[in-house]
CSV table of C-alpha atoms in Angstrom, one decimal:
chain,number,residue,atom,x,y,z
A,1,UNK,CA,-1.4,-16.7,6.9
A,2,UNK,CA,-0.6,-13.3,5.8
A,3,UNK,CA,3.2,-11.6,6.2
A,4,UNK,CA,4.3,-9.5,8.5
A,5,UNK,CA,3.8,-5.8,8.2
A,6,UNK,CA,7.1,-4.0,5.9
A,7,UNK,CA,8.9,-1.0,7.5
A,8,UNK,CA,8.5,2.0,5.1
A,9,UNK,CA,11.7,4.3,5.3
A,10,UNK,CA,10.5,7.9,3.5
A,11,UNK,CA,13.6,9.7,2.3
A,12,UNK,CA,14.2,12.9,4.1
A,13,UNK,CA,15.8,14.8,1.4
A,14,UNK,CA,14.3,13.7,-2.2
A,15,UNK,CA,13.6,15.6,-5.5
A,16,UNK,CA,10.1,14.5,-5.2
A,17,UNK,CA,9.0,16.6,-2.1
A,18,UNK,CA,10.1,19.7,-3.4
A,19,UNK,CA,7.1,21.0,-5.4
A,20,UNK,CA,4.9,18.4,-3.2
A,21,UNK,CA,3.6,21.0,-1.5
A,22,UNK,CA,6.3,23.9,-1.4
A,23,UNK,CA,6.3,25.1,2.9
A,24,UNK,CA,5.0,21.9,3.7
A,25,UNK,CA,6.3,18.7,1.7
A,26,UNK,CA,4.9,15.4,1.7
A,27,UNK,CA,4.9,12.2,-0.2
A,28,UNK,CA,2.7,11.7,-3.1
A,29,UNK,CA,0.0,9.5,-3.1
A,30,UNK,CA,1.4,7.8,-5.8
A,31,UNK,CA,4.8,7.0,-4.4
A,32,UNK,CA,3.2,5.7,-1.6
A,33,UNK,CA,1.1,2.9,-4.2
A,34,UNK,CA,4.1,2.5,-5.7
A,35,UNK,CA,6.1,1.4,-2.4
A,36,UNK,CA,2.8,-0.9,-1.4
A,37,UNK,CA,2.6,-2.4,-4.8
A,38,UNK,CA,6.8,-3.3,-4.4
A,39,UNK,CA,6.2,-4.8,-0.9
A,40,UNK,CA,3.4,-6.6,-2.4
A,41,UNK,CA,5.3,-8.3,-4.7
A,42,UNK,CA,8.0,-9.4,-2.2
A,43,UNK,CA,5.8,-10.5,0.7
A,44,UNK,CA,3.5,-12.5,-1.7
A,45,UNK,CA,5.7,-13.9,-4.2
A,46,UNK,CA,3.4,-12.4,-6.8
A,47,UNK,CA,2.5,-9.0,-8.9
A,48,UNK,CA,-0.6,-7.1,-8.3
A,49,UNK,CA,-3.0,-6.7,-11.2
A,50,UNK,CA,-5.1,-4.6,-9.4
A,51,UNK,CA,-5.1,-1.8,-6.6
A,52,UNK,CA,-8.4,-0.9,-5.3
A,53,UNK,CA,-10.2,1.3,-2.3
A,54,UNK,CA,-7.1,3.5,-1.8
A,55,UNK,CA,-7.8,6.2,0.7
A,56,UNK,CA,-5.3,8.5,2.6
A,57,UNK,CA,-5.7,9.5,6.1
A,58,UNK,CA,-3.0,12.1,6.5
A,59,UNK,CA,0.0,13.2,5.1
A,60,UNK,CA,3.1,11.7,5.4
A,61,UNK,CA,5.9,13.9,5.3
A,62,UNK,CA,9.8,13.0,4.5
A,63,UNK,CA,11.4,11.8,7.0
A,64,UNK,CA,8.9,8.9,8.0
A,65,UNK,CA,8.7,5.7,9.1
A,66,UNK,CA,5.7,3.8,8.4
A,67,UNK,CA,4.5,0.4,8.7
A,68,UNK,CA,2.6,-1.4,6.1
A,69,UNK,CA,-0.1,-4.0,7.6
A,70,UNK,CA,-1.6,-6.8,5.6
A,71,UNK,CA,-5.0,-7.6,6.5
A,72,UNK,CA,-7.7,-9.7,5.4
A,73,UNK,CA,-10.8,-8.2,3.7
A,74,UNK,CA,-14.0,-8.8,4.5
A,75,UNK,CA,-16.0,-10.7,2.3
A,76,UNK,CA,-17.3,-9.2,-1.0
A,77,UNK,CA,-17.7,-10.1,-4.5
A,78,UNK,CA,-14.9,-10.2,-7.3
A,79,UNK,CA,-13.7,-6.8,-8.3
A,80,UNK,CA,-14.9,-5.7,-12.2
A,81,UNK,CA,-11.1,-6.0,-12.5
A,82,UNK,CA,-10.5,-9.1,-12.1
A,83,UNK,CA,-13.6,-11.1,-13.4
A,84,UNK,CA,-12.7,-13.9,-15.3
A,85,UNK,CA,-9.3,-14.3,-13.8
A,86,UNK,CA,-9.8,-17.8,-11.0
A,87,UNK,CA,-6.7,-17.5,-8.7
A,88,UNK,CA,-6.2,-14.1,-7.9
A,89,UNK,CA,-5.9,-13.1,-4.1
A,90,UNK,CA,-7.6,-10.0,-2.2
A,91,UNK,CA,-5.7,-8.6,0.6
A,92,UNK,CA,-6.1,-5.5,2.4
A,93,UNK,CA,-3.1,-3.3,3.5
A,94,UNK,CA,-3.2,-0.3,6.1
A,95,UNK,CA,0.0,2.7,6.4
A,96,UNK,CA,0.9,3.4,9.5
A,97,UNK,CA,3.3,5.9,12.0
A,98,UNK,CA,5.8,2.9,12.9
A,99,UNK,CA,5.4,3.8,16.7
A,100,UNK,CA,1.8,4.9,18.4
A,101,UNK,CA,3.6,7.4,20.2
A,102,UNK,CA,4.5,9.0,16.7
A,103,UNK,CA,1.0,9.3,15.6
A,104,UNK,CA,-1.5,10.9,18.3
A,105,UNK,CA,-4.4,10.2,15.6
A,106,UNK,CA,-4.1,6.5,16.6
A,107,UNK,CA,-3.4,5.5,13.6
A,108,UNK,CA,-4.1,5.0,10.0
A,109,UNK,CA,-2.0,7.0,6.9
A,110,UNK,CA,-3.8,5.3,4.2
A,111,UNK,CA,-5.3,1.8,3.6
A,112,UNK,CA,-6.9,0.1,0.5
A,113,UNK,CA,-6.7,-3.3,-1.1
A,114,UNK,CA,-4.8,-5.0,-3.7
A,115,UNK,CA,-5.2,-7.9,-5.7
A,116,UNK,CA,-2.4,-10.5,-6.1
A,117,UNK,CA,-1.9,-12.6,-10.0
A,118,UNK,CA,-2.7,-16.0,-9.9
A,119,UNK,CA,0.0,-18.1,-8.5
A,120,UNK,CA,0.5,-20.0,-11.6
A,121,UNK,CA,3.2,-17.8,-12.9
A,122,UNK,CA,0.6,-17.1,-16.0
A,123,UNK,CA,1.1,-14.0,-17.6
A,124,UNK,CA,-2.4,-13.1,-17.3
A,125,UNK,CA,-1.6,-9.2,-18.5
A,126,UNK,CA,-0.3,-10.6,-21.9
């Protein structure tokens, strides 16, 4: 059974939107793995080794609320990262507006997958 989806708060006023673009701010792509790699770690118990198949939608400017969606992957083979390591977990995450209403696209921000550490507590980065 997978967690439930993690409100996103985005700042309204942050350092980081200032350059990012100038007229038209929005959050960096990488702020945005950073948050889904931190709410990875608290809904799953465990750190991600891996984040694959990142792809953004839209923008998401300051001011947001977004809602971060675990989902199951469909079936495929390991990843290239994680060959050799028995016990990680796949899971698929999708970014969206927090209300429909919010989001006339019908949906989507970003999505991509990441892939969970053994639950062994192993340091496998080590």
């Amino acid at each position: 059974m997978l967690p439930p989806p993690v409100v996103l708060h985005v700042p309204d006023a942050a350092f980081l939107h200032e350059e990012h673009f100038p007229g038209a701010p929005c959050v960096p792509g990488s702020c945005l793995m950073e948050a889904v790699r931190k709410a990875a770690l608290q809904s799953f118990g465990r750190p991600v080794i891996c984040m694959a198949q990142a792809r953004f939608r839209r923008f998401v400017p300051p001011g947001s609320v977004c809602r971060l969606i675990w989902k199951l992957p469909p079936s495929a083979g390991p990843s290239p990262d994680t060959e050799g390591m028995p016990g990680c977990r796949r899971v698929g995450w999708q970014l969206a507006a927090a209300l429909p209403e919010e989001d006339a696209s019908g949906g989507r921000l970003a999505e991509g997958e990441v892939w969970l550490a053994p639950d062994s507590g192993e340091d496998i980065c080590g």
